[in-house]
Amino acid sequence: MPAPRLSWPKRLTCAFFVLTPVVLALAVPLYQRTTPELAGIPFFYWFQMAMAVAAASGCGITYFLAFRNEPEGMEAP
């Protein structure tokens, strides 16, 4: 089954949701510090965990946007 064709606004929205956490996680100088702490965990570590959750959420949102109009019987084999 070919991938669905998305309009440009949807493509940009999907790219935003997927790429934002990745770019933020790669920008180490933005979070290279220990304060503030969250439950005793330094900022450097909990920010990376938050970006992993944000990336997973972004992938889920992108999947929903790309495939929400698929007919029910069009699942992959």
mmCIF file with all atom_site columns, C-alpha atoms in Angstrom:
data_model
loop_
_atom_site.group_PDB
_atom_site.id
_atom_site.type_symbol
_atom_site.label_atom_id
_atom_site.label_alt_id
_atom_site.label_comp_id
_atom_site.label_asym_id
_atom_site.label_entity_id
_atom_site.label_seq_id
_atom_site.pdbx_PDB_ins_code
_atom_site.Cartn_x
_atom_site.Cartn_y
_atom_site.Cartn_z
_atom_site.occupancy
_atom_site.B_iso_or_equiv
_atom_site.pdbx_formal_charge
_atom_site.auth_seq_id
_atom_site.auth_comp_id
_atom_site.auth_asym_id
_atom_site.auth_atom_id
_atom_site.pdbx_PDB_model_num
ATOM 1  C CA . MET A 1 1  ? 0.000   0.000  0.000  1.00 0.00 ? 1  MET A CA 1
ATOM 2  C CA . PRO A 1 2  ? 1.530   3.374  -0.981 1.00 0.00 ? 2  PRO A CA 1
ATOM 3  C CA . ALA A 1 3  ? 1.998   6.066  1.634  1.00 0.00 ? 3  ALA A CA 1
ATOM 4  C CA . PRO A 1 4  ? -0.787  8.658  1.805  1.00 0.00 ? 4  PRO A CA 1
ATOM 5  C CA . ARG A 1 5  ? -0.228  11.989 0.061  1.00 0.00 ? 5  ARG A CA 1
ATOM 6  C CA . LEU A 1 6  ? -0.285  14.827 2.551  1.00 0.00 ? 6  LEU A CA 1
ATOM 7  C CA . SER A 1 7  ? -0.934  18.490 1.862  1.00 0.00 ? 7  SER A CA 1
ATOM 8  C CA . TRP A 1 8  ? 1.880   20.963 2.536  1.00 0.00 ? 8  TRP A CA 1
ATOM 9  C CA . PRO A 1 9  ? 0.345   22.327 5.762  1.00 0.00 ? 9  PRO A CA 1
ATOM 10 C CA . LYS A 1 10 ? 0.001   18.778 7.100  1.00 0.00 ? 10 LYS A CA 1
ATOM 11 C CA . ARG A 1 11 ? 3.555   17.946 6.053  1.00 0.00 ? 11 ARG A CA 1
ATOM 12 C CA . LEU A 1 12 ? 4.895   21.011 7.835  1.00 0.00 ? 12 LEU A CA 1
ATOM 13 C CA . THR A 1 13 ? 2.877   20.183 10.946 1.00 0.00 ? 13 THR A CA 1
ATOM 14 C CA . CYS A 1 14 ? 4.173   16.613 10.929 1.00 0.00 ? 14 CYS A CA 1
ATOM 15 C CA . ALA A 1 15 ? 7.746   17.796 10.408 1.00 0.00 ? 15 ALA A CA 1
ATOM 16 C CA . PHE A 1 16 ? 7.380   20.219 13.311 1.00 0.00 ? 16 PHE A CA 1
ATOM 17 C CA . PHE A 1 17 ? 6.118   17.521 15.682 1.00 0.00 ? 17 PHE A CA 1
ATOM 18 C CA . VAL A 1 18 ? 8.860   15.063 14.713 1.00 0.00 ? 18 VAL A CA 1
ATOM 19 C CA . LEU A 1 19 ? 11.860  17.371 14.276 1.00 0.00 ? 19 LEU A CA 1
ATOM 20 C CA . THR A 1 20 ? 11.431  19.808 17.182 1.00 0.00 ? 20 THR A CA 1
ATOM 21 C CA . PRO A 1 21 ? 12.349  17.328 19.954 1.00 0.00 ? 21 PRO A CA 1
ATOM 22 C CA . VAL A 1 22 ? 15.210  15.948 17.858 1.00 0.00 ? 22 VAL A CA 1
ATOM 23 C CA . VAL A 1 23 ? 16.704  19.389 17.205 1.00 0.00 ? 23 VAL A CA 1
ATOM 24 C CA . LEU A 1 24 ? 16.307  20.406 20.860 1.00 0.00 ? 24 LEU A CA 1
ATOM 25 C CA . ALA A 1 25 ? 17.976  17.198 22.038 1.00 0.00 ? 25 ALA A CA 1
ATOM 26 C CA . LEU A 1 26 ? 20.908  17.797 19.675 1.00 0.00 ? 26 LEU A CA 1
ATOM 27 C CA . ALA A 1 27 ? 21.389  21.376 20.935 1.00 0.00 ? 27 ALA A CA 1
ATOM 28 C CA . VAL A 1 28 ? 23.348  20.323 24.036 1.00 0.00 ? 28 VAL A CA 1
ATOM 29 C CA . PRO A 1 29 ? 24.458  23.857 25.070 1.00 0.00 ? 29 PRO A CA 1
ATOM 30 C CA . LEU A 1 30 ? 20.782  24.680 25.716 1.00 0.00 ? 30 LEU A CA 1
ATOM 31 C CA . TYR A 1 31 ? 20.508  22.141 28.522 1.00 0.00 ? 31 TYR A CA 1
ATOM 32 C CA . GLN A 1 32 ? 24.100  21.643 29.679 1.00 0.00 ? 32 GLN A CA 1
ATOM 33 C CA . ARG A 1 33 ? 23.459  22.538 33.327 1.00 0.00 ? 33 ARG A CA 1
ATOM 34 C CA . THR A 1 34 ? 22.336  20.836 36.510 1.00 0.00 ? 34 THR A CA 1
ATOM 35 C CA . THR A 1 35 ? 19.630  23.230 37.728 1.00 0.00 ? 35 THR A CA 1
ATOM 36 C CA . PRO A 1 36 ? 16.662  23.134 37.992 1.00 0.00 ? 36 PRO A CA 1
ATOM 37 C CA . GLU A 1 37 ? 16.254  19.662 39.422 1.00 0.00 ? 37 GLU A CA 1
ATOM 38 C CA . LEU A 1 38 ? 13.103  17.586 39.087 1.00 0.00 ? 38 LEU A CA 1
ATOM 39 C CA . ALA A 1 39 ? 12.655  14.994 41.839 1.00 0.00 ? 39 ALA A CA 1
ATOM 40 C CA . GLY A 1 40 ? 16.397  15.139 42.495 1.00 0.00 ? 40 GLY A CA 1
ATOM 41 C CA . ILE A 1 41 ? 17.294  14.534 38.829 1.00 0.00 ? 41 ILE A CA 1
ATOM 42 C CA . PRO A 1 42 ? 19.534  17.224 37.266 1.00 0.00 ? 42 PRO A CA 1
ATOM 43 C CA . PHE A 1 43 ? 18.124  19.226 34.350 1.00 0.00 ? 43 PHE A CA 1
ATOM 44 C CA . PHE A 1 44 ? 20.621  17.683 31.908 1.00 0.00 ? 44 PHE A CA 1
ATOM 45 C CA . TYR A 1 45 ? 19.077  14.235 32.397 1.00 0.00 ? 45 TYR A CA 1
ATOM 46 C CA . TRP A 1 46 ? 15.385  15.011 32.789 1.00 0.00 ? 46 TRP A CA 1
ATOM 47 C CA . PHE A 1 47 ? 15.403  17.287 29.739 1.00 0.00 ? 47 PHE A CA 1
ATOM 48 C CA . GLN A 1 48 ? 16.668  14.377 27.615 1.00 0.00 ? 48 GLN A CA 1
ATOM 49 C CA . MET A 1 49 ? 13.965  12.123 29.056 1.00 0.00 ? 49 MET A CA 1
ATOM 50 C CA . ALA A 1 50 ? 11.355  14.784 28.293 1.00 0.00 ? 50 ALA A CA 1
ATOM 51 C CA . MET A 1 51 ? 12.619  15.038 24.704 1.00 0.00 ? 51 MET A CA 1
ATOM 52 C CA . ALA A 1 52 ? 12.332  11.258 24.290 1.00 0.00 ? 52 ALA A CA 1
ATOM 53 C CA . VAL A 1 53 ? 8.701   11.433 25.451 1.00 0.00 ? 53 VAL A CA 1
ATOM 54 C CA . ALA A 1 54 ? 8.091   14.452 23.191 1.00 0.00 ? 54 ALA A CA 1
ATOM 55 C CA . ALA A 1 55 ? 9.599   12.622 20.192 1.00 0.00 ? 55 ALA A CA 1
ATOM 56 C CA . ALA A 1 56 ? 7.398   9.581  20.811 1.00 0.00 ? 56 ALA A CA 1
ATOM 57 C CA . SER A 1 57 ? 4.349   11.828 21.154 1.00 0.00 ? 57 SER A CA 1
ATOM 58 C CA . GLY A 1 58 ? 5.307   13.658 17.963 1.00 0.00 ? 58 GLY A CA 1
ATOM 59 C CA . CYS A 1 59 ? 5.537   10.365 16.089 1.00 0.00 ? 59 CYS A CA 1
ATOM 60 C CA . GLY A 1 60 ? 2.110   9.382  17.389 1.00 0.00 ? 60 GLY A CA 1
ATOM 61 C CA . ILE A 1 61 ? 0.580   12.710 16.380 1.00 0.00 ? 61 ILE A CA 1
ATOM 62 C CA . THR A 1 62 ? 2.194   12.435 12.944 1.00 0.00 ? 62 THR A CA 1
ATOM 63 C CA . TYR A 1 63 ? 0.829   8.921  12.483 1.00 0.00 ? 63 TYR A CA 1
ATOM 64 C CA . PHE A 1 64 ? -2.635  10.120 13.485 1.00 0.00 ? 64 PHE A CA 1
ATOM 65 C CA . LEU A 1 65 ? -2.488  13.061 11.058 1.00 0.00 ? 65 LEU A CA 1
ATOM 66 C CA . ALA A 1 66 ? -1.208  10.916 8.188  1.00 0.00 ? 66 ALA A CA 1
ATOM 67 C CA . PHE A 1 67 ? -3.558  7.953  8.561  1.00 0.00 ? 67 PHE A CA 1
ATOM 68 C CA . ARG A 1 68 ? -6.731  9.255  10.200 1.00 0.00 ? 68 ARG A CA 1
ATOM 69 C CA . ASN A 1 69 ? -8.659  9.337  6.909  1.00 0.00 ? 69 ASN A CA 1
ATOM 70 C CA . GLU A 1 70 ? -7.737  5.778  5.911  1.00 0.00 ? 70 GLU A CA 1
ATOM 71 C CA . PRO A 1 71 ? -10.696 3.454  5.334  1.00 0.00 ? 71 PRO A CA 1
ATOM 72 C CA . GLU A 1 72 ? -11.111 0.829  8.052  1.00 0.00 ? 72 GLU A CA 1
ATOM 73 C CA . GLY A 1 73 ? -10.361 -2.135 5.783  1.00 0.00 ? 73 GLY A CA 1
ATOM 74 C CA . MET A 1 74 ? -7.075  -0.728 4.430  1.00 0.00 ? 74 MET A CA 1
ATOM 75 C CA . GLU A 1 75 ? -4.705  -2.178 7.037  1.00 0.00 ? 75 GLU A CA 1
ATOM 76 C CA . ALA A 1 76 ? -1.291  -3.428 5.993  1.00 0.00 ? 76 ALA A CA 1
ATOM 77 C CA . PRO A 1 77 ? -1.075  -7.185 5.315  1.00 0.00 ? 77 PRO A CA 1
#
